[in-house]
PDB file of C-alpha atoms in Angstrom:
ATOM      1  CA  LYS A   1      69.425 128.166 125.767  1.00  0.00           C
ATOM      2  CA  GLN A   2      70.941 126.049 122.997  1.00  0.00           C
ATOM      3  CA  GLU A   3      70.729 127.491 119.489  1.00  0.00           C
ATOM      4  CA  VAL A   4      71.531 125.491 116.384  1.00  0.00           C
ATOM      5  CA  THR A   5      72.294 127.071 113.013  1.00  0.00           C
ATOM      6  CA  GLN A   6      72.732 125.315 109.705  1.00  0.00           C
ATOM      7  CA  ILE A   7      74.477 126.799 106.700  1.00  0.00           C
ATOM      8  CA  PRO A   8      73.686 126.935 103.853  1.00  0.00           C
ATOM      9  CA  ALA A   9      69.892 126.884 103.917  1.00  0.00           C
ATOM     10  CA  ALA A  10      69.829 125.401 100.424  1.00  0.00           C
ATOM     11  CA  LEU A  11      72.416 123.843  98.169  1.00  0.00           C
ATOM     12  CA  SER A  12      72.247 122.638  94.565  1.00  0.00           C
ATOM     13  CA  VAL A  13      75.069 120.570  93.093  1.00  0.00           C
ATOM     14  CA  PRO A  14      75.630 118.390  90.038  1.00  0.00           C
ATOM     15  CA  GLU A  15      75.750 114.660  90.525  1.00  0.00           C
ATOM     16  CA  GLY A  16      79.122 113.301  91.583  1.00  0.00           C
ATOM     17  CA  GLU A  17      80.271 116.303  93.586  1.00  0.00           C
ATOM     18  CA  ASN A  18      81.547 116.042  97.128  1.00  0.00           C
ATOM     19  CA  LEU A  19      79.846 118.468  99.488  1.00  0.00           C
ATOM     20  CA  VAL A  20      79.877 119.710 103.070  1.00  0.00           C
ATOM     21  CA  LEU A  21      76.945 120.770 105.204  1.00  0.00           C
ATOM     22  CA  ASN A  22      77.588 122.848 108.300  1.00  0.00           C
ATOM     23  CA  CYS A  23      76.000 122.950 111.729  1.00  0.00           C
ATOM     24  CA  SER A  24      76.946 125.254 114.591  1.00  0.00           C
ATOM     25  CA  PHE A  25      75.683 125.352 118.151  1.00  0.00           C
ATOM     26  CA  THR A  26      76.057 127.829 120.987  1.00  0.00           C
ATOM     27  CA  ASP A  27      76.394 125.628 124.087  1.00  0.00           C
ATOM     28  CA  SER A  28      79.246 123.124 123.976  1.00  0.00           C
ATOM     29  CA  ALA A  29      77.889 121.100 126.924  1.00  0.00           C
ATOM     30  CA  ILE A  30      76.193 118.522 124.741  1.00  0.00           C
ATOM     31  CA  TYR A  31      75.211 114.891 125.086  1.00  0.00           C
ATOM     32  CA  ASN A  32      75.437 114.059 121.410  1.00  0.00           C
ATOM     33  CA  LEU A  33      74.886 115.474 117.950  1.00  0.00           C
ATOM     34  CA  GLN A  34      72.819 113.725 115.345  1.00  0.00           C
ATOM     35  CA  TRP A  35      72.346 114.228 111.619  1.00  0.00           C
ATOM     36  CA  PHE A  36      68.974 113.354 110.102  1.00  0.00           C
ATOM     37  CA  ARG A  37      67.583 113.235 106.613  1.00  0.00           C
ATOM     38  CA  GLN A  38      64.001 114.277 105.831  1.00  0.00           C
ATOM     39  CA  ASP A  39      62.261 113.719 102.513  1.00  0.00           C
ATOM     40  CA  PRO A  40      59.380 116.079 101.628  1.00  0.00           C
ATOM     41  CA  GLY A  41      56.327 115.517 103.839  1.00  0.00           C
ATOM     42  CA  LYS A  42      57.960 112.586 105.588  1.00  0.00           C
ATOM     43  CA  GLY A  43      59.481 111.790 108.964  1.00  0.00           C
ATOM     44  CA  LEU A  44      63.157 111.941 109.856  1.00  0.00           C
ATOM     45  CA  THR A  45      65.711 109.204 109.265  1.00  0.00           C
ATOM     46  CA  SER A  46      68.798 109.103 111.460  1.00  0.00           C
ATOM     47  CA  LEU A  47      72.029 109.153 109.458  1.00  0.00           C
ATOM     48  CA  LEU A  48      74.820 109.494 112.008  1.00  0.00           C
ATOM     49  CA  LEU A  49      75.071 110.068 115.747  1.00  0.00           C
ATOM     50  CA  ILE A  50      78.255 111.428 117.307  1.00  0.00           C
ATOM     51  CA  GLN A  51      78.591 111.077 121.042  1.00  0.00           C
ATOM     52  CA  SER A  52      80.040 113.943 123.034  1.00  0.00           C
ATOM     53  CA  SER A  53      83.314 112.066 123.508  1.00  0.00           C
ATOM     54  CA  GLN A  54      83.732 111.275 119.798  1.00  0.00           C
ATOM     55  CA  ARG A  55      85.223 113.327 116.974  1.00  0.00           C
ATOM     56  CA  GLU A  56      83.628 111.705 113.947  1.00  0.00           C
ATOM     57  CA  GLN A  57      81.420 108.963 112.602  1.00  0.00           C
ATOM     58  CA  THR A  58      81.262 107.400 109.160  1.00  0.00           C
ATOM     59  CA  SER A  59      78.601 105.476 107.305  1.00  0.00           C
ATOM     60  CA  GLY A  60      79.129 104.666 103.646  1.00  0.00           C
ATOM     61  CA  ARG A  61      79.533 107.910 101.705  1.00  0.00           C
ATOM     62  CA  LEU A  62      78.714 110.009 104.777  1.00  0.00           C
ATOM     63  CA  ASN A  63      81.161 111.342 107.332  1.00  0.00           C
ATOM     64  CA  ALA A  64      80.206 113.577 110.239  1.00  0.00           C
ATOM     65  CA  SER A  65      82.672 115.415 112.434  1.00  0.00           C
ATOM     66  CA  LEU A  66      82.249 117.145 115.768  1.00  0.00           C
ATOM     67  CA  ASP A  67      84.332 119.919 117.313  1.00  0.00           C
ATOM     68  CA  LYS A  68      82.740 120.735 120.642  1.00  0.00           C
ATOM     69  CA  SER A  69      85.175 123.473 121.569  1.00  0.00           C
ATOM     70  CA  SER A  70      84.240 125.517 118.517  1.00  0.00           C
ATOM     71  CA  GLY A  71      80.594 124.453 118.532  1.00  0.00           C
ATOM     72  CA  ARG A  72      80.670 122.991 115.041  1.00  0.00           C
ATOM     73  CA  SER A  73      79.793 119.861 113.146  1.00  0.00           C
ATOM     74  CA  THR A  74      80.071 119.063 109.467  1.00  0.00           C
ATOM     75  CA  LEU A  75      78.392 116.422 107.352  1.00  0.00           C
ATOM     76  CA  TYR A  76      80.478 115.398 104.366  1.00  0.00           C
ATOM     77  CA  ILE A  77      78.748 113.621 101.490  1.00  0.00           C
ATOM     78  CA  ALA A  78      81.027 112.004  98.950  1.00  0.00           C
ATOM     79  CA  ALA A  79      80.128 111.424  95.305  1.00  0.00           C
ATOM     80  CA  SER A  80      76.622 112.851  95.640  1.00  0.00           C
ATOM     81  CA  GLN A  81      73.695 111.165  93.854  1.00  0.00           C
ATOM     82  CA  PRO A  82      70.204 112.428  92.916  1.00  0.00           C
ATOM     83  CA  GLY A  83      68.811 110.131  95.614  1.00  0.00           C
ATOM     84  CA  ASP A  84      70.659 112.220  98.191  1.00  0.00           C
ATOM     85  CA  SER A  85      68.261 115.105  97.492  1.00  0.00           C
ATOM     86  CA  ALA A  86      66.494 115.851 100.775  1.00  0.00           C
ATOM     87  CA  THR A  87      66.603 118.185 103.752  1.00  0.00           C
ATOM     88  CA  TYR A  88      69.400 117.453 106.198  1.00  0.00           C
ATOM     89  CA  LEU A  89      68.799 118.339 109.843  1.00  0.00           C
ATOM     90  CA  CYS A  90      71.306 118.674 112.646  1.00  0.00           C
ATOM     91  CA  ALA A  91      70.084 117.980 116.201  1.00  0.00           C
ATOM     92  CA  VAL A  92      72.031 118.701 119.371  1.00  0.00           C
ATOM     93  CA  ALA A  93      71.068 116.918 122.583  1.00  0.00           C
ATOM     94  CA  SER A  94      71.779 119.104 125.605  1.00  0.00           C
ATOM     95  CA  HIS A  95      70.621 116.447 128.036  1.00  0.00           C
ATOM     96  CA  ALA A  96      68.816 113.159 127.940  1.00  0.00           C
ATOM     97  CA  GLY A  97      65.740 113.330 125.778  1.00  0.00           C
ATOM     98  CA  LYS A  98      65.998 116.992 124.825  1.00  0.00           C
ATOM     99  CA  SER A  99      67.272 117.849 121.359  1.00  0.00           C
ATOM    100  CA  THR A 100      67.429 121.212 119.647  1.00  0.00           C
ATOM    101  CA  PHE A 101      67.150 121.106 115.875  1.00  0.00           C
ATOM    102  CA  GLY A 102      68.529 123.409 113.223  1.00  0.00           C
ATOM    103  CA  ASP A 103      66.443 124.763 110.343  1.00  0.00           C
ATOM    104  CA  GLY A 104      68.002 122.263 107.970  1.00  0.00           C
ATOM    105  CA  THR A 105      69.835 122.409 104.652  1.00  0.00           C
ATOM    106  CA  THR A 106      67.803 121.493 101.576  1.00  0.00           C
ATOM    107  CA  LEU A 107      70.039 119.652  99.147  1.00  0.00           C
ATOM    108  CA  THR A 108      69.281 119.145  95.465  1.00  0.00           C
ATOM    109  CA  VAL A 109      71.567 116.892  93.455  1.00  0.00           C
ATOM    110  CA  LYS A 110      71.022 117.341  89.721  1.00  0.00           C
ATOM    111  CA  PRO A 111      71.540 114.412  87.347  1.00  0.00           C
TER     112      PRO A 111
ATOM    113  CA  GLU B   1      54.467  96.094 111.253  1.00  0.00           C
ATOM    114  CA  THR B   2      57.787  97.550 112.313  1.00  0.00           C
ATOM    115  CA  GLY B   3      59.154 100.932 113.331  1.00  0.00           C
ATOM    116  CA  VAL B   4      57.082 103.918 114.375  1.00  0.00           C
ATOM    117  CA  THR B   5      53.626 104.405 112.886  1.00  0.00           C
ATOM    118  CA  GLN B   6      51.325 107.404 113.097  1.00  0.00           C
ATOM    119  CA  THR B   7      47.631 107.791 112.324  1.00  0.00           C
ATOM    120  CA  PRO B   8      46.017 109.556 110.705  1.00  0.00           C
ATOM    121  CA  ARG B   9      48.555 110.692 108.108  1.00  0.00           C
ATOM    122  CA  HIS B  10      46.450 113.728 107.216  1.00  0.00           C
ATOM    123  CA  LEU B  11      43.849 115.581 109.271  1.00  0.00           C
ATOM    124  CA  VAL B  12      41.697 118.628 108.585  1.00  0.00           C
ATOM    125  CA  MET B  13      39.773 120.045 111.519  1.00  0.00           C
ATOM    126  CA  GLY B  14      37.820 123.098 112.470  1.00  0.00           C
ATOM    127  CA  MET B  15      38.750 125.217 115.447  1.00  0.00           C
ATOM    128  CA  THR B  16      35.921 123.808 117.549  1.00  0.00           C
ATOM    129  CA  ASN B  17      36.647 120.140 116.830  1.00  0.00           C
ATOM    130  CA  LYS B  18      38.269 117.593 119.100  1.00  0.00           C
ATOM    131  CA  LYS B  19      40.572 115.036 117.539  1.00  0.00           C
ATOM    132  CA  SER B  20      43.423 112.749 118.567  1.00  0.00           C
ATOM    133  CA  LEU B  21      46.681 111.779 116.940  1.00  0.00           C
ATOM    134  CA  LYS B  22      48.014 108.309 117.554  1.00  0.00           C
ATOM    135  CA  CYS B  23      51.566 107.013 117.571  1.00  0.00           C
ATOM    136  CA  GLU B  24      52.630 103.415 117.989  1.00  0.00           C
ATOM    137  CA  GLN B  25      56.141 102.032 118.150  1.00  0.00           C
ATOM    138  CA  HIS B  26      57.005  98.395 117.527  1.00  0.00           C
ATOM    139  CA  LEU B  27      60.634  98.680 118.628  1.00  0.00           C
ATOM    140  CA  GLY B  28      60.356  97.852 122.322  1.00  0.00           C
ATOM    141  CA  HIS B  29      61.461 101.364 123.254  1.00  0.00           C
ATOM    142  CA  ASN B  30      60.776 103.044 126.582  1.00  0.00           C
ATOM    143  CA  ALA B  31      60.858 106.719 125.605  1.00  0.00           C
ATOM    144  CA  MET B  32      58.498 108.528 123.238  1.00  0.00           C
ATOM    145  CA  TYR B  33      58.355 112.095 121.962  1.00  0.00           C
ATOM    146  CA  TRP B  34      56.017 114.528 120.213  1.00  0.00           C
ATOM    147  CA  TYR B  35      57.479 117.174 117.908  1.00  0.00           C
ATOM    148  CA  LYS B  36      55.877 119.965 115.893  1.00  0.00           C
ATOM    149  CA  GLN B  37      57.300 120.997 112.527  1.00  0.00           C
ATOM    150  CA  SER B  38      55.901 124.226 111.107  1.00  0.00           C
ATOM    151  CA  ALA B  39      56.796 125.725 107.769  1.00  0.00           C
ATOM    152  CA  LYS B  40      60.079 127.646 107.859  1.00  0.00           C
ATOM    153  CA  LYS B  41      60.680 126.828 111.548  1.00  0.00           C
ATOM    154  CA  PRO B  42      62.958 124.304 113.223  1.00  0.00           C
ATOM    155  CA  LEU B  43      61.509 121.148 114.656  1.00  0.00           C
ATOM    156  CA  GLU B  44      60.114 121.909 118.138  1.00  0.00           C
ATOM    157  CA  LEU B  45      60.042 119.387 120.959  1.00  0.00           C
ATOM    158  CA  MET B  46      56.593 119.328 122.611  1.00  0.00           C
ATOM    159  CA  PHE B  47      56.464 116.417 125.056  1.00  0.00           C
ATOM    160  CA  VAL B  48      58.698 113.602 126.246  1.00  0.00           C
ATOM    161  CA  TYR B  49      57.620 110.416 127.997  1.00  0.00           C
ATOM    162  CA  SER B  50      59.885 107.892 129.658  1.00  0.00           C
ATOM    163  CA  LEU B  51      58.374 104.663 130.970  1.00  0.00           C
ATOM    164  CA  GLU B  52      54.935 106.242 130.561  1.00  0.00           C
ATOM    165  CA  GLU B  53      55.829 109.219 132.761  1.00  0.00           C
ATOM    166  CA  ARG B  54      55.913 112.693 131.261  1.00  0.00           C
ATOM    167  CA  VAL B  55      59.400 114.124 131.768  1.00  0.00           C
ATOM    168  CA  GLU B  56      59.281 117.167 129.529  1.00  0.00           C
ATOM    169  CA  ASN B  57      56.562 119.651 128.713  1.00  0.00           C
ATOM    170  CA  ASN B  58      58.050 122.349 126.559  1.00  0.00           C
ATOM    171  CA  SER B  59      55.656 125.225 127.360  1.00  0.00           C
ATOM    172  CA  VAL B  60      52.999 123.770 125.099  1.00  0.00           C
ATOM    173  CA  PRO B  61      49.508 125.335 125.209  1.00  0.00           C
ATOM    174  CA  SER B  62      46.890 123.338 127.094  1.00  0.00           C
ATOM    175  CA  ARG B  63      44.868 122.808 123.903  1.00  0.00           C
ATOM    176  CA  PHE B  64      47.407 120.031 123.260  1.00  0.00           C
ATOM    177  CA  SER B  65      47.060 117.164 125.733  1.00  0.00           C
ATOM    178  CA  PRO B  66      49.361 114.131 125.546  1.00  0.00           C
ATOM    179  CA  GLU B  67      48.586 110.668 126.837  1.00  0.00           C
ATOM    180  CA  CYS B  68      50.877 107.659 127.146  1.00  0.00           C
ATOM    181  CA  PRO B  69      48.842 104.619 128.299  1.00  0.00           C
ATOM    182  CA  ASN B  70      51.772 102.218 127.822  1.00  0.00           C
ATOM    183  CA  SER B  71      55.295 102.260 126.457  1.00  0.00           C
ATOM    184  CA  SER B  72      54.149 101.391 122.928  1.00  0.00           C
ATOM    185  CA  HIS B  73      51.450 104.009 122.452  1.00  0.00           C
ATOM    186  CA  LEU B  74      51.386 107.779 122.558  1.00  0.00           C
ATOM    187  CA  PHE B  75      48.447 110.050 121.844  1.00  0.00           C
ATOM    188  CA  LEU B  76      48.097 113.764 121.306  1.00  0.00           C
ATOM    189  CA  HIS B  77      44.594 115.016 122.033  1.00  0.00           C
ATOM    190  CA  LEU B  78      43.654 118.223 120.253  1.00  0.00           C
ATOM    191  CA  HIS B  79      40.862 120.655 121.111  1.00  0.00           C
ATOM    192  CA  THR B  80      39.977 124.231 120.155  1.00  0.00           C
ATOM    193  CA  LEU B  81      43.060 124.571 117.987  1.00  0.00           C
ATOM    194  CA  GLN B  82      44.067 127.701 116.119  1.00  0.00           C
ATOM    195  CA  PRO B  83      45.035 128.010 112.436  1.00  0.00           C
ATOM    196  CA  GLU B  84      48.664 128.606 113.488  1.00  0.00           C
ATOM    197  CA  ASP B  85      48.676 125.075 114.928  1.00  0.00           C
ATOM    198  CA  SER B  86      48.635 123.723 111.384  1.00  0.00           C
ATOM    199  CA  ALA B  87      51.870 121.763 111.017  1.00  0.00           C
ATOM    200  CA  LEU B  88      53.436 118.343 110.640  1.00  0.00           C
ATOM    201  CA  TYR B  89      53.302 116.512 113.988  1.00  0.00           C
ATOM    202  CA  LEU B  90      56.030 113.952 114.375  1.00  0.00           C
ATOM    203  CA  CYS B  91      56.302 111.162 116.906  1.00  0.00           C
ATOM    204  CA  ALA B  92      59.622 109.561 117.814  1.00  0.00           C
ATOM    205  CA  SER B  93      60.896 106.881 120.157  1.00  0.00           C
ATOM    206  CA  SER B  94      64.217 105.799 121.622  1.00  0.00           C
ATOM    207  CA  GLN B  95      65.388 102.757 123.551  1.00  0.00           C
ATOM    208  CA  VAL B  96      65.754 104.702 126.764  1.00  0.00           C
ATOM    209  CA  LEU B  97      65.740 108.380 127.631  1.00  0.00           C
ATOM    210  CA  ALA B  98      69.217 108.627 129.061  1.00  0.00           C
ATOM    211  CA  GLY B  99      72.480 107.914 127.349  1.00  0.00           C
ATOM    212  CA  PRO B 100      74.592 109.861 124.853  1.00  0.00           C
ATOM    213  CA  GLN B 101      74.295 107.123 122.252  1.00  0.00           C
ATOM    214  CA  GLU B 102      70.506 107.107 122.041  1.00  0.00           C
ATOM    215  CA  THR B 103      69.114 107.469 118.529  1.00  0.00           C
ATOM    216  CA  GLN B 104      65.560 108.657 118.019  1.00  0.00           C
ATOM    217  CA  TYR B 105      63.421 106.858 115.470  1.00  0.00           C
ATOM    218  CA  PHE B 106      60.724 108.953 113.843  1.00  0.00           C
ATOM    219  CA  GLY B 107      57.299 108.156 112.455  1.00  0.00           C
ATOM    220  CA  PRO B 108      56.073 109.569 109.115  1.00  0.00           C
ATOM    221  CA  GLY B 109      54.088 112.336 110.790  1.00  0.00           C
ATOM    222  CA  THR B 110      50.515 113.597 110.740  1.00  0.00           C
ATOM    223  CA  ARG B 111      49.914 116.606 108.493  1.00  0.00           C
ATOM    224  CA  LEU B 112      47.359 118.758 110.365  1.00  0.00           C
ATOM    225  CA  LEU B 113      45.390 121.613 108.859  1.00  0.00           C
ATOM    226  CA  VAL B 114      43.230 123.745 111.153  1.00  0.00           C
ATOM    227  CA  LEU B 115      40.574 125.793 109.392  1.00  0.00           C
TER     228      LEU B 115
END
């Protein structure tokens, strides 16, 4: 059974800092890994999807990496802004249509 | 209207009530999902539909009954719920079920409180 762990559970940084969020998973036989953002009481917004055959994906100030052999992914956020404050969720798809989510990292970026 | 919509956004019900949650996607997708998000727990997959056929039922109690009448609509019928069923219920869709590059698009959720 796939297990997904995200560290840290919460993170508070001053505006402008670069930061890294971590995701680890137990079963390396994955379809893809996806990072989502969730604002309080809202649905999830997809940020980046890394296919099993890929090592990283980039979108603007976000960069996600994937190391299947070690069961790890990182989400790097450059030059953080207060608007980046949200909960970031990592989801690992073990096969088509079935994703296992981590508990999330709640990020607060202080002005 | 675009994207994935869910109604109602908030619902309070007693344990003997029967209610339904509705999800509609305007993206032309063929796969739809129900998730449950409880406080201090990871998001849990409940049901998956592909081309209106249920392909995943993640050991969900029978007091939750999904229905997918067409590829654009997904319902979750609720009856005799328990207080521990209080949670945010999220609907999602994707273009197709298979494929490593499939992104899921989520609705805003229905916040359910069972008294």
